[in-house]
Amino acid sequence: MRLITQQAAADMLGITDRSVRNMIARGVISGYKVPGVRAVRVDRDEIMGKLKAIPTAVARQEFVYGAPKFNGNVKAAPVGASVVAEVVEEDQ
């Protein structure tokens, strides 16, 4: 167990230190009183357990809407290119 400050936990979670104190008060995370130190500390591993990965915009879009369906009018860019796809216009 590695104890960190409430501010460090707040920075990891992207919230305020007041929100961390509220989470401790509600029992969402555990707070630890260190002898000789006035402030309450939290377990870094417990904070890391509260973090969850979120999918990228493309993965999220495919998860919500399904794989993109193109009618052959889109040419994919090479992997690593700054352009994801290019629309190919047909001559009329």
PDB file of N, CA and C in Angstrom:
ATOM      1  N   MET A   1       0.855  -1.166   0.000  1.00  0.00           N
ATOM      2  CA  MET A   1       0.000   0.000   0.000  1.00  0.00           C
ATOM      3  C   MET A   1       0.906   1.235   0.000  1.00  0.00           C
ATOM      4  N   ARG A   2       0.616   2.148  -0.926  1.00  0.00           N
ATOM      5  CA  ARG A   2       1.356   3.406  -1.009  1.00  0.00           C
ATOM      6  C   ARG A   2       0.362   4.540  -0.781  1.00  0.00           C
ATOM      7  N   LEU A   3       0.531   5.280   0.286  1.00  0.00           N
ATOM      8  CA  LEU A   3      -0.394   6.348   0.613  1.00  0.00           C
ATOM      9  C   LEU A   3       0.012   7.639  -0.079  1.00  0.00           C
ATOM     10  N   ILE A   4      -0.979   8.334  -0.640  1.00  0.00           N
ATOM     11  CA  ILE A   4      -0.751   9.609  -1.311  1.00  0.00           C
ATOM     12  C   ILE A   4      -1.702  10.654  -0.733  1.00  0.00           C
ATOM     13  N   THR A   5      -1.419  11.911  -1.012  1.00  0.00           N
ATOM     14  CA  THR A   5      -2.271  12.982  -0.507  1.00  0.00           C
ATOM     15  C   THR A   5      -3.604  12.998  -1.238  1.00  0.00           C
ATOM     16  N   GLN A   6      -4.558  13.665  -0.626  1.00  0.00           N
ATOM     17  CA  GLN A   6      -5.867  13.805  -1.266  1.00  0.00           C
ATOM     18  C   GLN A   6      -5.743  14.608  -2.557  1.00  0.00           C
ATOM     19  N   GLN A   7      -4.859  15.611  -2.577  1.00  0.00           N
ATOM     20  CA  GLN A   7      -4.667  16.414  -3.778  1.00  0.00           C
ATOM     21  C   GLN A   7      -4.089  15.568  -4.911  1.00  0.00           C
ATOM     22  N   ALA A   8      -3.138  14.690  -4.590  1.00  0.00           N
ATOM     23  CA  ALA A   8      -2.564  13.805  -5.609  1.00  0.00           C
ATOM     24  C   ALA A   8      -3.638  12.868  -6.164  1.00  0.00           C
ATOM     25  N   ALA A   9      -4.495  12.352  -5.290  1.00  0.00           N
ATOM     26  CA  ALA A   9      -5.589  11.484  -5.733  1.00  0.00           C
ATOM     27  C   ALA A   9      -6.557  12.259  -6.621  1.00  0.00           C
ATOM     28  N   ALA A  10      -6.844  13.505  -6.229  1.00  0.00           N
ATOM     29  CA  ALA A  10      -7.746  14.341  -7.023  1.00  0.00           C
ATOM     30  C   ALA A  10      -7.162  14.591  -8.410  1.00  0.00           C
ATOM     31  N   ASP A  11      -5.868  14.843  -8.477  1.00  0.00           N
ATOM     32  CA  ASP A  11      -5.213  15.067  -9.773  1.00  0.00           C
ATOM     33  C   ASP A  11      -5.288  13.823 -10.648  1.00  0.00           C
ATOM     34  N   MET A  12      -5.115  12.649 -10.045  1.00  0.00           N
ATOM     35  CA  MET A  12      -5.183  11.398 -10.806  1.00  0.00           C
ATOM     36  C   MET A  12      -6.585  11.161 -11.361  1.00  0.00           C
ATOM     37  N   LEU A  13      -7.598  11.512 -10.562  1.00  0.00           N
ATOM     38  CA  LEU A  13      -8.984  11.274 -10.967  1.00  0.00           C
ATOM     39  C   LEU A  13      -9.575  12.427 -11.779  1.00  0.00           C
ATOM     40  N   GLY A  14      -8.886  13.554 -11.809  1.00  0.00           N
ATOM     41  CA  GLY A  14      -9.403  14.706 -12.549  1.00  0.00           C
ATOM     42  C   GLY A  14     -10.558  15.381 -11.835  1.00  0.00           C
ATOM     43  N   ILE A  15     -10.520  15.368 -10.501  1.00  0.00           N
ATOM     44  CA  ILE A  15     -11.570  15.991  -9.696  1.00  0.00           C
ATOM     45  C   ILE A  15     -10.907  16.904  -8.668  1.00  0.00           C
ATOM     46  N   THR A  16     -11.700  17.564  -7.843  1.00  0.00           N
ATOM     47  CA  THR A  16     -11.145  18.434  -6.812  1.00  0.00           C
ATOM     48  C   THR A  16     -10.812  17.631  -5.559  1.00  0.00           C
ATOM     49  N   ASP A  17      -9.958  18.220  -4.713  1.00  0.00           N
ATOM     50  CA  ASP A  17      -9.636  17.539  -3.463  1.00  0.00           C
ATOM     51  C   ASP A  17     -10.860  17.467  -2.549  1.00  0.00           C
ATOM     52  N   ARG A  18     -11.768  18.428  -2.674  1.00  0.00           N
ATOM     53  CA  ARG A  18     -13.018  18.389  -1.912  1.00  0.00           C
ATOM     54  C   ARG A  18     -13.842  17.156  -2.306  1.00  0.00           C
ATOM     55  N   SER A  19     -13.863  16.824  -3.588  1.00  0.00           N
ATOM     56  CA  SER A  19     -14.585  15.628  -4.055  1.00  0.00           C
ATOM     57  C   SER A  19     -13.959  14.363  -3.481  1.00  0.00           C
ATOM     58  N   VAL A  20     -12.635  14.353  -3.353  1.00  0.00           N
ATOM     59  CA  VAL A  20     -11.967  13.194  -2.745  1.00  0.00           C
ATOM     60  C   VAL A  20     -12.393  13.064  -1.287  1.00  0.00           C
ATOM     61  N   ARG A  21     -12.447  14.182  -0.567  1.00  0.00           N
ATOM     62  CA  ARG A  21     -12.902  14.141   0.828  1.00  0.00           C
ATOM     63  C   ARG A  21     -14.344  13.635   0.917  1.00  0.00           C
ATOM     64  N   ASN A  22     -15.176  14.074  -0.012  1.00  0.00           N
ATOM     65  CA  ASN A  22     -16.567  13.590  -0.034  1.00  0.00           C
ATOM     66  C   ASN A  22     -16.627  12.083  -0.309  1.00  0.00           C
ATOM     67  N   MET A  23     -15.769  11.598  -1.202  1.00  0.00           N
ATOM     68  CA  MET A  23     -15.728  10.165  -1.495  1.00  0.00           C
ATOM     69  C   MET A  23     -15.310   9.366  -0.265  1.00  0.00           C
ATOM     70  N   ILE A  24     -14.372   9.921   0.521  1.00  0.00           N
ATOM     71  CA  ILE A  24     -13.952   9.263   1.755  1.00  0.00           C
ATOM     72  C   ILE A  24     -15.114   9.246   2.745  1.00  0.00           C
ATOM     73  N   ALA A  25     -15.806  10.380   2.870  1.00  0.00           N
ATOM     74  CA  ALA A  25     -16.931  10.473   3.811  1.00  0.00           C
ATOM     75  C   ALA A  25     -18.060   9.515   3.441  1.00  0.00           C
ATOM     76  N   ARG A  26     -18.293   9.311   2.145  1.00  0.00           N
ATOM     77  CA  ARG A  26     -19.362   8.405   1.695  1.00  0.00           C
ATOM     78  C   ARG A  26     -18.934   6.943   1.707  1.00  0.00           C
ATOM     79  N   GLY A  27     -17.637   6.681   1.910  1.00  0.00           N
ATOM     80  CA  GLY A  27     -17.144   5.307   1.941  1.00  0.00           C
ATOM     81  C   GLY A  27     -16.796   4.750   0.577  1.00  0.00           C
ATOM     82  N   VAL A  28     -16.727   5.604  -0.431  1.00  0.00           N
ATOM     83  CA  VAL A  28     -16.374   5.142  -1.777  1.00  0.00           C
ATOM     84  C   VAL A  28     -14.906   4.726  -1.817  1.00  0.00           C
ATOM     85  N   ILE A  29     -14.056   5.496  -1.138  1.00  0.00           N
ATOM     86  CA  ILE A  29     -12.643   5.144  -0.985  1.00  0.00           C
ATOM     87  C   ILE A  29     -12.295   5.251   0.497  1.00  0.00           C
ATOM     88  N   SER A  30     -11.204   4.602   0.879  1.00  0.00           N
ATOM     89  CA  SER A  30     -10.782   4.604   2.281  1.00  0.00           C
ATOM     90  C   SER A  30      -9.778   5.720   2.525  1.00  0.00           C
ATOM     91  N   GLY A  31      -9.910   6.373   3.680  1.00  0.00           N
ATOM     92  CA  GLY A  31      -8.950   7.377   4.105  1.00  0.00           C
ATOM     93  C   GLY A  31      -8.130   6.831   5.256  1.00  0.00           C
ATOM     94  N   TYR A  32      -6.847   7.192   5.307  1.00  0.00           N
ATOM     95  CA  TYR A  32      -5.953   6.678   6.342  1.00  0.00           C
ATOM     96  C   TYR A  32      -5.298   7.839   7.075  1.00  0.00           C
ATOM     97  N   LYS A  33      -5.373   7.810   8.397  1.00  0.00           N
ATOM     98  CA  LYS A  33      -4.735   8.809   9.243  1.00  0.00           C
ATOM     99  C   LYS A  33      -3.334   8.316   9.558  1.00  0.00           C
ATOM    100  N   VAL A  34      -2.339   9.098   9.204  1.00  0.00           N
ATOM    101  CA  VAL A  34      -0.948   8.743   9.457  1.00  0.00           C
ATOM    102  C   VAL A  34      -0.523   9.390  10.773  1.00  0.00           C
ATOM    103  N   PRO A  35       0.080   8.627  11.695  1.00  0.00           N
ATOM    104  CA  PRO A  35       0.498   9.203  12.975  1.00  0.00           C
ATOM    105  C   PRO A  35       1.459  10.381  12.767  1.00  0.00           C
ATOM    106  N   GLY A  36       1.179  11.478  13.456  1.00  0.00           N
ATOM    107  CA  GLY A  36       2.037  12.650  13.371  1.00  0.00           C
ATOM    108  C   GLY A  36       1.728  13.567  12.203  1.00  0.00           C
ATOM    109  N   VAL A  37       0.778  13.182  11.372  1.00  0.00           N
ATOM    110  CA  VAL A  37       0.402  13.999  10.216  1.00  0.00           C
ATOM    111  C   VAL A  37      -1.078  14.320  10.344  1.00  0.00           C
ATOM    112  N   ARG A  38      -1.412  15.580  10.182  1.00  0.00           N
ATOM    113  CA  ARG A  38      -2.803  16.007  10.363  1.00  0.00           C
ATOM    114  C   ARG A  38      -3.707  15.552   9.216  1.00  0.00           C
ATOM    115  N   ALA A  39      -3.190  15.568   8.002  1.00  0.00           N
ATOM    116  CA  ALA A  39      -4.002  15.273   6.819  1.00  0.00           C
ATOM    117  C   ALA A  39      -4.283  13.779   6.678  1.00  0.00           C
ATOM    118  N   VAL A  40      -5.390  13.474   6.042  1.00  0.00           N
ATOM    119  CA  VAL A  40      -5.774  12.094   5.739  1.00  0.00           C
ATOM    120  C   VAL A  40      -5.183  11.723   4.382  1.00  0.00           C
ATOM    121  N   ARG A  41      -4.672  10.524   4.279  1.00  0.00           N
ATOM    122  CA  ARG A  41      -4.084  10.027   3.033  1.00  0.00           C
ATOM    123  C   ARG A  41      -4.982   8.945   2.441  1.00  0.00           C
ATOM    124  N   VAL A  42      -4.769   8.657   1.153  1.00  0.00           N
ATOM    125  CA  VAL A  42      -5.529   7.599   0.481  1.00  0.00           C
ATOM    126  C   VAL A  42      -4.565   6.630  -0.187  1.00  0.00           C
ATOM    127  N   ASP A  43      -5.033   5.418  -0.410  1.00  0.00           N
ATOM    128  CA  ASP A  43      -4.220   4.367  -1.025  1.00  0.00           C
ATOM    129  C   ASP A  43      -4.162   4.587  -2.538  1.00  0.00           C
ATOM    130  N   ARG A  44      -2.967   4.693  -3.070  1.00  0.00           N
ATOM    131  CA  ARG A  44      -2.792   4.927  -4.505  1.00  0.00           C
ATOM    132  C   ARG A  44      -3.384   3.788  -5.333  1.00  0.00           C
ATOM    133  N   ASP A  45      -3.215   2.557  -4.889  1.00  0.00           N
ATOM    134  CA  ASP A  45      -3.754   1.404  -5.631  1.00  0.00           C
ATOM    135  C   ASP A  45      -5.281   1.449  -5.695  1.00  0.00           C
ATOM    136  N   GLU A  46      -5.903   1.921  -4.621  1.00  0.00           N
ATOM    137  CA  GLU A  46      -7.362   2.034  -4.614  1.00  0.00           C
ATOM    138  C   GLU A  46      -7.815   3.109  -5.612  1.00  0.00           C
ATOM    139  N   ILE A  47      -7.055   4.191  -5.686  1.00  0.00           N
ATOM    140  CA  ILE A  47      -7.375   5.257  -6.649  1.00  0.00           C
ATOM    141  C   ILE A  47      -7.184   4.741  -8.071  1.00  0.00           C
ATOM    142  N   MET A  48      -6.104   4.017  -8.310  1.00  0.00           N
ATOM    143  CA  MET A  48      -5.864   3.455  -9.650  1.00  0.00           C
ATOM    144  C   MET A  48      -6.995   2.507 -10.042  1.00  0.00           C
ATOM    145  N   GLY A  49      -7.579   1.812  -9.066  1.00  0.00           N
ATOM    146  CA  GLY A  49      -8.697   0.915  -9.333  1.00  0.00           C
ATOM    147  C   GLY A  49      -9.963   1.654  -9.735  1.00  0.00           C
ATOM    148  N   LYS A  50     -10.053   2.927  -9.349  1.00  0.00           N
ATOM    149  CA  LYS A  50     -11.220   3.729  -9.717  1.00  0.00           C
ATOM    150  C   LYS A  50     -11.123   4.269 -11.144  1.00  0.00           C
ATOM    151  N   LEU A  51      -9.915   4.275 -11.687  1.00  0.00           N
ATOM    152  CA  LEU A  51      -9.730   4.751 -13.057  1.00  0.00           C
ATOM    153  C   LEU A  51     -10.165   3.659 -14.020  1.00  0.00           C
ATOM    154  N   LYS A  52     -10.770   4.056 -15.129  1.00  0.00           N
ATOM    155  CA  LYS A  52     -11.133   3.072 -16.135  1.00  0.00           C
ATOM    156  C   LYS A  52     -10.816   3.641 -17.511  1.00  0.00           C
ATOM    157  N   ALA A  53     -10.431   2.774 -18.396  1.00  0.00           N
ATOM    158  CA  ALA A  53     -10.099   3.202 -19.744  1.00  0.00           C
ATOM    159  C   ALA A  53     -11.374   3.535 -20.500  1.00  0.00           C
ATOM    160  N   ILE A  54     -11.301   4.587 -21.286  1.00  0.00           N
ATOM    161  CA  ILE A  54     -12.429   4.917 -22.155  1.00  0.00           C
ATOM    162  C   ILE A  54     -11.976   4.705 -23.589  1.00  0.00           C
ATOM    163  N   PRO A  55     -12.844   4.217 -24.424  1.00  0.00           N
ATOM    164  CA  PRO A  55     -12.449   3.952 -25.807  1.00  0.00           C
ATOM    165  C   PRO A  55     -12.195   5.251 -26.559  1.00  0.00           C
ATOM    166  N   THR A  56     -11.377   5.163 -27.595  1.00  0.00           N
ATOM    167  CA  THR A  56     -11.125   6.329 -28.428  1.00  0.00           C
ATOM    168  C   THR A  56     -12.389   6.683 -29.187  1.00  0.00           C
ATOM    169  N   ALA A  57     -12.406   7.834 -29.796  1.00  0.00           N
ATOM    170  CA  ALA A  57     -13.595   8.299 -30.508  1.00  0.00           C
ATOM    171  C   ALA A  57     -14.009   7.311 -31.598  1.00  0.00           C
ATOM    172  N   VAL A  58     -13.042   6.776 -32.339  1.00  0.00           N
ATOM    173  CA  VAL A  58     -13.363   5.843 -33.417  1.00  0.00           C
ATOM    174  C   VAL A  58     -13.929   4.556 -32.836  1.00  0.00           C
ATOM    175  N   ALA A  59     -13.268   4.013 -31.799  1.00  0.00           N
ATOM    176  CA  ALA A  59     -13.757   2.771 -31.199  1.00  0.00           C
ATOM    177  C   ALA A  59     -15.127   2.982 -30.576  1.00  0.00           C
ATOM    178  N   ARG A  60     -15.330   4.142 -29.929  1.00  0.00           N
ATOM    179  CA  ARG A  60     -16.628   4.430 -29.331  1.00  0.00           C
ATOM    180  C   ARG A  60     -17.692   4.530 -30.405  1.00  0.00           C
ATOM    181  N   GLN A  61     -17.384   5.186 -31.510  1.00  0.00           N
ATOM    182  CA  GLN A  61     -18.354   5.339 -32.596  1.00  0.00           C
ATOM    183  C   GLN A  61     -18.735   3.970 -33.157  1.00  0.00           C
ATOM    184  N   GLU A  62     -17.740   3.108 -33.342  1.00  0.00           N
ATOM    185  CA  GLU A  62     -18.040   1.771 -33.854  1.00  0.00           C
ATOM    186  C   GLU A  62     -18.832   0.967 -32.827  1.00  0.00           C
ATOM    187  N   PHE A  63     -18.561   1.162 -31.539  1.00  0.00           N
ATOM    188  CA  PHE A  63     -19.298   0.451 -30.503  1.00  0.00           C
ATOM    189  C   PHE A  63     -20.757   0.894 -30.479  1.00  0.00           C
ATOM    190  N   VAL A  64     -20.996   2.192 -30.617  1.00  0.00           N
ATOM    191  CA  VAL A  64     -22.352   2.728 -30.542  1.00  0.00           C
ATOM    192  C   VAL A  64     -23.108   2.522 -31.844  1.00  0.00           C
ATOM    193  N   TYR A  65     -22.476   2.809 -32.958  1.00  0.00           N
ATOM    194  CA  TYR A  65     -23.182   2.810 -34.247  1.00  0.00           C
ATOM    195  C   TYR A  65     -22.867   1.614 -35.131  1.00  0.00           C
ATOM    196  N   GLY A  66     -21.922   0.779 -34.735  1.00  0.00           N
ATOM    197  CA  GLY A  66     -21.512  -0.336 -35.582  1.00  0.00           C
ATOM    198  C   GLY A  66     -20.397   0.106 -36.519  1.00  0.00           C
ATOM    199  N   ALA A  67     -19.805  -0.856 -37.195  1.00  0.00           N
ATOM    200  CA  ALA A  67     -18.710  -0.537 -38.120  1.00  0.00           C
ATOM    201  C   ALA A  67     -19.227   0.369 -39.233  1.00  0.00           C
ATOM    202  N   PRO A  68     -18.388   1.330 -39.675  1.00  0.00           N
ATOM    203  CA  PRO A  68     -18.844   2.229 -40.730  1.00  0.00           C
ATOM    204  C   PRO A  68     -19.144   1.462 -42.015  1.00  0.00           C
ATOM    205  N   LYS A  69     -20.181   1.878 -42.695  1.00  0.00           N
ATOM    206  CA  LYS A  69     -20.569   1.238 -43.956  1.00  0.00           C
ATOM    207  C   LYS A  69     -20.397   2.247 -45.076  1.00  0.00           C
ATOM    208  N   PHE A  70     -19.421   2.000 -45.928  1.00  0.00           N
ATOM    209  CA  PHE A  70     -19.153   2.886 -47.049  1.00  0.00           C
ATOM    210  C   PHE A  70     -19.555   2.198 -48.339  1.00  0.00           C
ATOM    211  N   ASN A  71     -19.989   2.968 -49.288  1.00  0.00           N
ATOM    212  CA  ASN A  71     -20.442   2.420 -50.563  1.00  0.00           C
ATOM    213  C   ASN A  71     -19.349   2.460 -51.616  1.00  0.00           C
ATOM    214  N   GLY A  72     -18.116   2.283 -51.193  1.00  0.00           N
ATOM    215  CA  GLY A  72     -17.030   2.265 -52.150  1.00  0.00           C
ATOM    216  C   GLY A  72     -16.556   3.653 -52.556  1.00  0.00           C
ATOM    217  N   ASN A  73     -17.109   4.704 -51.982  1.00  0.00           N
ATOM    218  CA  ASN A  73     -16.691   6.038 -52.370  1.00  0.00           C
ATOM    219  C   ASN A  73     -15.664   6.625 -51.409  1.00  0.00           C
ATOM    220  N   VAL A  74     -15.122   5.807 -50.517  1.00  0.00           N
ATOM    221  CA  VAL A  74     -14.118   6.284 -49.575  1.00  0.00           C
ATOM    222  C   VAL A  74     -12.877   5.423 -49.709  1.00  0.00           C
ATOM    223  N   LYS A  75     -11.750   6.106 -49.811  1.00  0.00           N
ATOM    224  CA  LYS A  75     -10.473   5.408 -49.909  1.00  0.00           C
ATOM    225  C   LYS A  75      -9.751   5.590 -48.582  1.00  0.00           C
ATOM    226  N   ALA A  76      -9.350   4.520 -47.925  1.00  0.00           N
ATOM    227  CA  ALA A  76      -8.693   4.603 -46.629  1.00  0.00           C
ATOM    228  C   ALA A  76      -7.278   5.125 -46.782  1.00  0.00           C
ATOM    229  N   ALA A  77      -6.853   5.924 -45.828  1.00  0.00           N
ATOM    230  CA  ALA A  77      -5.492   6.452 -45.802  1.00  0.00           C
ATOM    231  C   ALA A  77      -4.568   5.403 -45.197  1.00  0.00           C
ATOM    232  N   PRO A  78      -3.280   5.472 -45.501  1.00  0.00           N
ATOM    233  CA  PRO A  78      -2.336   4.534 -44.899  1.00  0.00           C
ATOM    234  C   PRO A  78      -2.284   4.712 -43.380  1.00  0.00           C
ATOM    235  N   VAL A  79      -1.930   3.654 -42.692  1.00  0.00           N
ATOM    236  CA  VAL A  79      -1.829   3.700 -41.237  1.00  0.00           C
ATOM    237  C   VAL A  79      -0.763   4.725 -40.852  1.00  0.00           C
ATOM    238  N   GLY A  80      -1.091   5.553 -39.870  1.00  0.00           N
ATOM    239  CA  GLY A  80      -0.153   6.559 -39.398  1.00  0.00           C
ATOM    240  C   GLY A  80      -0.286   7.888 -40.105  1.00  0.00           C
ATOM    241  N   ALA A  81      -1.111   7.948 -41.145  1.00  0.00           N
ATOM    242  CA  ALA A  81      -1.304   9.203 -41.861  1.00  0.00           C
ATOM    243  C   ALA A  81      -2.171  10.134 -41.031  1.00  0.00           C
ATOM    244  N   SER A  82      -2.011  11.441 -41.240  1.00  0.00           N
ATOM    245  CA  SER A  82      -2.788  12.387 -40.455  1.00  0.00           C
ATOM    246  C   SER A  82      -4.240  12.447 -40.931  1.00  0.00           C
ATOM    247  N   VAL A  83      -4.500  12.000 -42.147  1.00  0.00           N
ATOM    248  CA  VAL A  83      -5.862  11.976 -42.678  1.00  0.00           C
ATOM    249  C   VAL A  83      -6.403  10.573 -42.493  1.00  0.00           C
ATOM    250  N   VAL A  84      -7.583  10.453 -41.901  1.00  0.00           N
ATOM    251  CA  VAL A  84      -8.149   9.134 -41.650  1.00  0.00           C
ATOM    252  C   VAL A  84      -8.762   8.557 -42.911  1.00  0.00           C
ATOM    253  N   ALA A  85      -9.505   9.343 -43.656  1.00  0.00           N
ATOM    254  CA  ALA A  85     -10.126   8.862 -44.884  1.00  0.00           C
ATOM    255  C   ALA A  85     -10.313  10.028 -45.836  1.00  0.00           C
ATOM    256  N   GLU A  86     -10.410   9.711 -47.089  1.00  0.00           N
ATOM    257  CA  GLU A  86     -10.572  10.736 -48.119  1.00  0.00           C
ATOM    258  C   GLU A  86     -11.776  10.361 -48.976  1.00  0.00           C
ATOM    259  N   VAL A  87     -12.650  11.304 -49.216  1.00  0.00           N
ATOM    260  CA  VAL A  87     -13.829  11.049 -50.038  1.00  0.00           C
ATOM    261  C   VAL A  87     -13.409  11.197 -51.497  1.00  0.00           C
ATOM    262  N   VAL A  88     -13.735  10.203 -52.293  1.00  0.00           N
ATOM    263  CA  VAL A  88     -13.422  10.236 -53.715  1.00  0.00           C
ATOM    264  C   VAL A  88     -14.677  10.625 -54.454  1.00  0.00           C
ATOM    265  N   GLU A  89     -14.646  11.777 -55.105  1.00  0.00           N
ATOM    266  CA  GLU A  89     -15.827  12.264 -55.814  1.00  0.00           C
ATOM    267  C   GLU A  89     -15.844  11.690 -57.224  1.00  0.00           C
ATOM    268  N   GLU A  90     -17.023  11.270 -57.645  1.00  0.00           N
ATOM    269  CA  GLU A  90     -17.161  10.732 -58.992  1.00  0.00           C
ATOM    270  C   GLU A  90     -17.469  11.855 -59.958  1.00  0.00           C
ATOM    271  N   ASP A  91     -16.936  11.761 -61.179  1.00  0.00           N
ATOM    272  CA  ASP A  91     -17.261  12.737 -62.205  1.00  0.00           C
ATOM    273  C   ASP A  91     -18.655  12.465 -62.727  1.00  0.00           C
ATOM    274  N   GLN A  92     -19.397  13.545 -62.939  1.00  0.00           N
ATOM    275  CA  GLN A  92     -20.765  13.361 -63.435  1.00  0.00           C
ATOM    276  C   GLN A  92     -20.874  13.804 -64.864  1.00  0.00           C
TER     277      GLN A  92
END
